[in-house]
Short mmCIF file of C-alpha atoms in Angstrom, two decimals:
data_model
loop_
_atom_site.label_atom_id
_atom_site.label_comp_id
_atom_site.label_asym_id
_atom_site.label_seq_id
_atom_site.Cartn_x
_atom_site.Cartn_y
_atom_site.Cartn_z
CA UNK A 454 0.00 0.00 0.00
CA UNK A 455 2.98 2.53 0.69
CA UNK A 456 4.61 1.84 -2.35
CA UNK A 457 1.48 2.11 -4.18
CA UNK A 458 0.79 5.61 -2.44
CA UNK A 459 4.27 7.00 -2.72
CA UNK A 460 4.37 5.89 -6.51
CA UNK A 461 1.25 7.92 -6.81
CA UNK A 462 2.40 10.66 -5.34
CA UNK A 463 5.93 11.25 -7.29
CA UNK A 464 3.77 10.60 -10.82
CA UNK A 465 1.75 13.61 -9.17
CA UNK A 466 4.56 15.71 -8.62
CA UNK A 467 6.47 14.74 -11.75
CA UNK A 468 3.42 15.78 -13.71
CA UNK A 469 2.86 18.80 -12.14
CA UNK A 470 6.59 19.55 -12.54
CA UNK A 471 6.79 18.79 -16.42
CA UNK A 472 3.40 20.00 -17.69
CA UNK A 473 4.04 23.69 -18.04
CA UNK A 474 7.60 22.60 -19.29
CA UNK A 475 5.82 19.98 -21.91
CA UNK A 476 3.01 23.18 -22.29
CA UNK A 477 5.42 25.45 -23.07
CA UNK A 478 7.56 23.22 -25.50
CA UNK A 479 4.19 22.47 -27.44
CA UNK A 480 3.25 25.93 -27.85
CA UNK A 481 6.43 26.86 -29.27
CA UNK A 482 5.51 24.41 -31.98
CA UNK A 483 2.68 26.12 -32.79
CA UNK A 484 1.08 29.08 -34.78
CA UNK A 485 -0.61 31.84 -33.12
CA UNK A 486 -3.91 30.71 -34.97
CA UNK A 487 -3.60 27.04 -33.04
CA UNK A 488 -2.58 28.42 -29.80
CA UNK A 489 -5.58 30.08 -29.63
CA UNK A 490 -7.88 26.88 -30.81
CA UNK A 491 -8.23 24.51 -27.95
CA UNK A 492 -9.14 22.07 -30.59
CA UNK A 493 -5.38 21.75 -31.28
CA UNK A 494 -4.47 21.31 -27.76
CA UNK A 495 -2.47 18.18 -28.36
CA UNK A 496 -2.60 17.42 -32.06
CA UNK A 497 -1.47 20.18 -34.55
CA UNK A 498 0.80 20.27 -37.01
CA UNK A 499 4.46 21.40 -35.81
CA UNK A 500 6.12 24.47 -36.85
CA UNK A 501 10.05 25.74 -37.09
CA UNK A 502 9.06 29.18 -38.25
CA UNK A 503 9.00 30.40 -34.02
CA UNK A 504 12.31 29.09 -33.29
CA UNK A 505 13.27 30.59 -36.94
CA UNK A 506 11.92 34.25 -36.05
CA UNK A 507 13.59 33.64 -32.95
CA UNK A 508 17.04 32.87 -33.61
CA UNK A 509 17.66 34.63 -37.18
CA UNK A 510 15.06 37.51 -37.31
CA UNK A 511 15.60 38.80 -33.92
CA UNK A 512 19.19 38.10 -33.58
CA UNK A 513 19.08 36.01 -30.18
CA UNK A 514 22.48 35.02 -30.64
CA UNK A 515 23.46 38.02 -29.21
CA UNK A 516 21.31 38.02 -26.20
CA UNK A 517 22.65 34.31 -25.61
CA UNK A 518 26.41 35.69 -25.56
CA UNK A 519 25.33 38.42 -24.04
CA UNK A 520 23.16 36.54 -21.36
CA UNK A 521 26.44 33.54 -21.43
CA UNK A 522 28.91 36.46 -20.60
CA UNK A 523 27.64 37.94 -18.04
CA UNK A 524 26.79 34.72 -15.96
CA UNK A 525 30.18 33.61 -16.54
CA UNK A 526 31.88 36.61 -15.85
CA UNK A 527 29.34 37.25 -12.52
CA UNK A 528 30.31 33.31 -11.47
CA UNK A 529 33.91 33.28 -11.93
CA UNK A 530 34.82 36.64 -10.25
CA UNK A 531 32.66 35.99 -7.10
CA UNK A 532 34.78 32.38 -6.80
CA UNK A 533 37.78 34.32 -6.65
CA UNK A 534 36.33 36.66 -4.17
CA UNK A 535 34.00 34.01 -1.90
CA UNK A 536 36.34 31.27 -1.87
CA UNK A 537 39.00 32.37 0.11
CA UNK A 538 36.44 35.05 2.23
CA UNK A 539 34.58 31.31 2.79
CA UNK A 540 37.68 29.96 4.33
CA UNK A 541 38.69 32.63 6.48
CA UNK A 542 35.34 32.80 7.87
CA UNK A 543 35.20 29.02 8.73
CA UNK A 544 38.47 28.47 10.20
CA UNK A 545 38.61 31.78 11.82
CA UNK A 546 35.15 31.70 13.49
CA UNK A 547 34.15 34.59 11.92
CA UNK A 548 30.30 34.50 12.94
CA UNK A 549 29.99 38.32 12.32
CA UNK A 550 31.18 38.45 8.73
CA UNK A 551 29.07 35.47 7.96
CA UNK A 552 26.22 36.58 8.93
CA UNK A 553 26.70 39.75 7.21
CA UNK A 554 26.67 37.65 4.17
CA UNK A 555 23.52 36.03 5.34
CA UNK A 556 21.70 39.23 5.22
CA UNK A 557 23.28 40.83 2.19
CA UNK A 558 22.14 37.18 0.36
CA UNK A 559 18.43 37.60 1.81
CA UNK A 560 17.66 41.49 1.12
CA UNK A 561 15.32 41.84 -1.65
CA UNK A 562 16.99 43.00 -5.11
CA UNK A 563 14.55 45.43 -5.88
CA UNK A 564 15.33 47.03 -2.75
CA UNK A 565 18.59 47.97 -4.21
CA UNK A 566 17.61 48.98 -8.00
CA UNK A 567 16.75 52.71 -6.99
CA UNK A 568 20.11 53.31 -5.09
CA UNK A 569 22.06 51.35 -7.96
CA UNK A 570 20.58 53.10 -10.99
CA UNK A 571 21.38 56.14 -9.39
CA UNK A 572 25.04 55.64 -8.21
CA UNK A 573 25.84 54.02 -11.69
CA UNK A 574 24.27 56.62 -13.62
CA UNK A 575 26.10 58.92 -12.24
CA UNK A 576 29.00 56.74 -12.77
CA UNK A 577 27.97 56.92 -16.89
CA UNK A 578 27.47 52.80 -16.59
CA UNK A 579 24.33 51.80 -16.60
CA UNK A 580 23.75 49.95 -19.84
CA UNK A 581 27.32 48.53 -19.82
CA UNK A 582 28.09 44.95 -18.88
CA UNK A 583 30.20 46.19 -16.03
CA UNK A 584 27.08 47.05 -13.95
CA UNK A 585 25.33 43.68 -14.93
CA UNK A 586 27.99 42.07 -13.99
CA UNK A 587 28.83 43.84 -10.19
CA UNK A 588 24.83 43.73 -9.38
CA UNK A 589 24.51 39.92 -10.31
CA UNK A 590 27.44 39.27 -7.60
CA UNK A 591 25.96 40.94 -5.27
CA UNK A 592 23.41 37.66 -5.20
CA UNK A 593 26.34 35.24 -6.38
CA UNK A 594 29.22 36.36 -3.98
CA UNK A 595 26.86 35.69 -0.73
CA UNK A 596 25.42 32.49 -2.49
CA UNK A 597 29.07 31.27 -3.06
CA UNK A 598 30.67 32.44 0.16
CA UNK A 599 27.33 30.64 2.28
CA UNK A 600 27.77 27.18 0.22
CA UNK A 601 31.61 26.83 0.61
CA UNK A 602 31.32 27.82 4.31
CA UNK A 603 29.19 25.01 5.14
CA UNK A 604 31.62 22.80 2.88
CA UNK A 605 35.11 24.05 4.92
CA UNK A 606 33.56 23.25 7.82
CA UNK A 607 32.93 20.04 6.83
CA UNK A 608 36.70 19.15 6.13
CA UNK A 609 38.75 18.35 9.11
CA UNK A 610 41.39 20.61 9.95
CA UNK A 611 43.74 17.73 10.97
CA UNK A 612 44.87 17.65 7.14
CA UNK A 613 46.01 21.52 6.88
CA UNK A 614 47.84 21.33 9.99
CA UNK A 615 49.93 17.96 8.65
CA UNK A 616 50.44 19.61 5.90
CA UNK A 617 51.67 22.34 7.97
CA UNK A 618 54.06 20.26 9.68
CA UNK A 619 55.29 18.96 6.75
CA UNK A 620 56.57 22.83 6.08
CA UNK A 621 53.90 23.91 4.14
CA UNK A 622 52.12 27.90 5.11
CA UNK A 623 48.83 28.54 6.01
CA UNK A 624 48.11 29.53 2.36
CA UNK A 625 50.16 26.70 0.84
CA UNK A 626 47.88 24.03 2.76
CA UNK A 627 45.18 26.18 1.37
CA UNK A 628 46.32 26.12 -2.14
CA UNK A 629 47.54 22.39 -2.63
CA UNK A 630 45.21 20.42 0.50
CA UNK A 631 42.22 22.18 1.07
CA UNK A 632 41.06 24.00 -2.48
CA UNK A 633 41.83 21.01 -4.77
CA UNK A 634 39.35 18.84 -2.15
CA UNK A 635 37.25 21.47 -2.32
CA UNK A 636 36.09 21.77 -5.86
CA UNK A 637 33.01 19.74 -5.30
CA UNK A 638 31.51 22.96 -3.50
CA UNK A 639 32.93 24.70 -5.66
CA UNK A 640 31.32 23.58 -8.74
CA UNK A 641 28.06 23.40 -6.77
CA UNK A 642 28.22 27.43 -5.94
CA UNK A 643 29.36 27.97 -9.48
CA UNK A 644 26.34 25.87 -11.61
CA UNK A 645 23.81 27.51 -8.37
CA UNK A 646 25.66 31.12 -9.30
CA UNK A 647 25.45 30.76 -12.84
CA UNK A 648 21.76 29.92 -12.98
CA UNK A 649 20.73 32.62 -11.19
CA UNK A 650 22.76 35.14 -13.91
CA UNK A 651 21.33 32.91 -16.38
CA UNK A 652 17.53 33.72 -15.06
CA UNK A 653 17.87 36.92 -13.70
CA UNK A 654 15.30 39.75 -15.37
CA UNK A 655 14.70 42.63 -12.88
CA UNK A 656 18.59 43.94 -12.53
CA UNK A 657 19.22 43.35 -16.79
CA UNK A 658 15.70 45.03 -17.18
CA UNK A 659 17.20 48.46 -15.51
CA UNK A 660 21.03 48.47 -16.28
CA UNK A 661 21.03 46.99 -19.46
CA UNK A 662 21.07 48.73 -22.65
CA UNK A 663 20.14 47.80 -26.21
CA UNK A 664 24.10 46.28 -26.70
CA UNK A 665 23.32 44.28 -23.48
CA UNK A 666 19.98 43.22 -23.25
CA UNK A 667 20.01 39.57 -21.75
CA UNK A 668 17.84 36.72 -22.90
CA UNK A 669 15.58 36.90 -19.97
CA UNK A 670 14.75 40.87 -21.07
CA UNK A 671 14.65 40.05 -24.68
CA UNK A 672 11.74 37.56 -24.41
CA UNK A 673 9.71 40.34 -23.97
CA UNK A 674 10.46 41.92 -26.92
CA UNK A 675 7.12 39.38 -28.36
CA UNK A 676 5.31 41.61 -25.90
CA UNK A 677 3.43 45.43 -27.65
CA UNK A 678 0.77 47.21 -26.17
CA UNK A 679 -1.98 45.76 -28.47
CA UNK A 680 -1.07 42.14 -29.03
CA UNK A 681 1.52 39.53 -27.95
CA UNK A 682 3.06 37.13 -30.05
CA UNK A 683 2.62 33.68 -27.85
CA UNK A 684 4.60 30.99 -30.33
CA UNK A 685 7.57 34.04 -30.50
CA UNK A 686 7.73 34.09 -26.54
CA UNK A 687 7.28 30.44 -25.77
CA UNK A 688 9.99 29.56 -28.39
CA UNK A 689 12.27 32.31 -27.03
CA UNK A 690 11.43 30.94 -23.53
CA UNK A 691 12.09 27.35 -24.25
CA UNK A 692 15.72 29.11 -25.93
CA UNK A 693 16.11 30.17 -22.36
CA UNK A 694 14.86 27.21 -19.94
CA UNK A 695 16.42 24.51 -22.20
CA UNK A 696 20.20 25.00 -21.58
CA UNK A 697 19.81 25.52 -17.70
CA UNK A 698 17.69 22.22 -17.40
CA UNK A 699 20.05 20.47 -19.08
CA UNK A 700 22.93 22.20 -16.89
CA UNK A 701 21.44 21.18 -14.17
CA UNK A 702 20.68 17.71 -14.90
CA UNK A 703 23.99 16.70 -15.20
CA UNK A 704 25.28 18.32 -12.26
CA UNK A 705 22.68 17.82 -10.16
CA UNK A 706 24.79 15.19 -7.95
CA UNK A 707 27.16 18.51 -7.29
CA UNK A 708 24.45 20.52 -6.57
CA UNK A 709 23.19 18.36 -4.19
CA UNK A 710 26.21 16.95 -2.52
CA UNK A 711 27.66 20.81 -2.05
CA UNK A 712 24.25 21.49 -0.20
CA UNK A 713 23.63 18.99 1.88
CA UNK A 714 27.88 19.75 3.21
CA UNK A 715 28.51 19.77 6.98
CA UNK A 716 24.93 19.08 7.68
CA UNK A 717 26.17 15.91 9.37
CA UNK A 718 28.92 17.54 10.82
CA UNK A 719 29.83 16.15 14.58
#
């Protein structure tokens, strides 16, 4: 009976996962004429021409490098900052500074647009991939710096300090014993980082500009004040889910190892 019951339940929460995904991927296929006609709900005749005036038409490519860019760029600079700010706040104790980073990784975004738009445009930035960039590790650096906490202080510090003894420094057992076991985590605050870039609308949709509009703000390009081109947006859409589902099926045994770190520590 439990089997039976908790079969049940994941086909329930695997459907209700997939449909808007399988919804969504359907549409795409589809003219604006069958959208509209229920009658074509599930059998229609498929269409390229969305993904077509998506890709060629509209010039997406662009908004996917620029989109690709700045997640990379956001990612790979708030590593270099949060790792080693990670490791001095777990094996100094450093309770203050980490929760610091607690609260600058819960405040709301939007909280922060008015102040930003108005520091950077006085800074003659906004629209420039440098301000993309700084505001998406503002969310990334916490992320990163929470994640690889809890993994340092799940590595005991019994191999640093042979490694010490064996004439290593502090920052020498850092750089050959602890980092190179630590890339787990850091591949998990990475993929975690560079999804959120990947999504993020509100911060592109005020300090981009027309040279760095990401995909999430181009989708809405389909969008005008008297009609809305649906098999545009849900092919544009399904250009942006696609790539990050498949990122994060693949990695999903970093993602969840590098959260679930020191939860069974002591």
């Amino acid at each position: 009976m439990y089997k039976r019951f908790r079969f049940v339940a994941l086909a329930l929460v695997v459907l209700f996962l997939l449909a808007p995904l399988a919804w969504l991927v359907a549409s795409s296929l589809k003219t604006n004429v069958d959208i509209y006609d229920s009658s074509k709900t599930f059998f229609f005749a498929p269409t390229l021409e969305n993904y077509a005036n998506v890709l060629t038409r509209n010039n997406y490519f662009v908004f996917i490098f620029n989109s690709f860019w700045v997640a990379t760029a956001s990612t790979v600079l708030s590593l270099i900052l949060g790792v080693p700010a990670a490791y001095a706040m777990s094996r100094f104790t450093m309770h203050r500074s980490a929760l610091a980073c607690l609260m600058a990784r819960v405040i709301p975004g939007i909280s922060l647009l008015v102040p930003w738009y108005y520091v950077f445009s006085n800074m003659k930035m906004v629209g420039g991939f440098t301000v993309l960039i700084l505001s998406h590790m503002f969310v990334a650096l916490p992320l990163i710096v929470y994640i690889m906490m809890s993994y340092f202080d799940s590595m005991p510090l019994e191999l640093e300090e042979s490694a010490q003894v064996d004439g290593l420094t502090p920052i020498g057992a850092f750089q050959r014993i602890t980092l190179p076991l630590s890339v787990g985590g850091m591949a998990t605050a990475g993929i975690l980082s560079f999804i959120f870039s990947w999504n993020n609308f509100m911060f592109a949709l005020v300090l981009s500009g027309s040279k760095t509009k990401t995909l999430p703000v181009a989708i809405f390009d389909f969008v005008s004040y008297a009609s809305i081109d649906w098999g545009g947006l849900m092919a544009a859409a399904t250009v942006v889910t696609v790539p990050i589902m498949v990122i994060a099926l693949f990695t999903q045994k970093y993602i969840v190892s590098g959260m679930t770190a020191g939860a069974t520590k002591g």
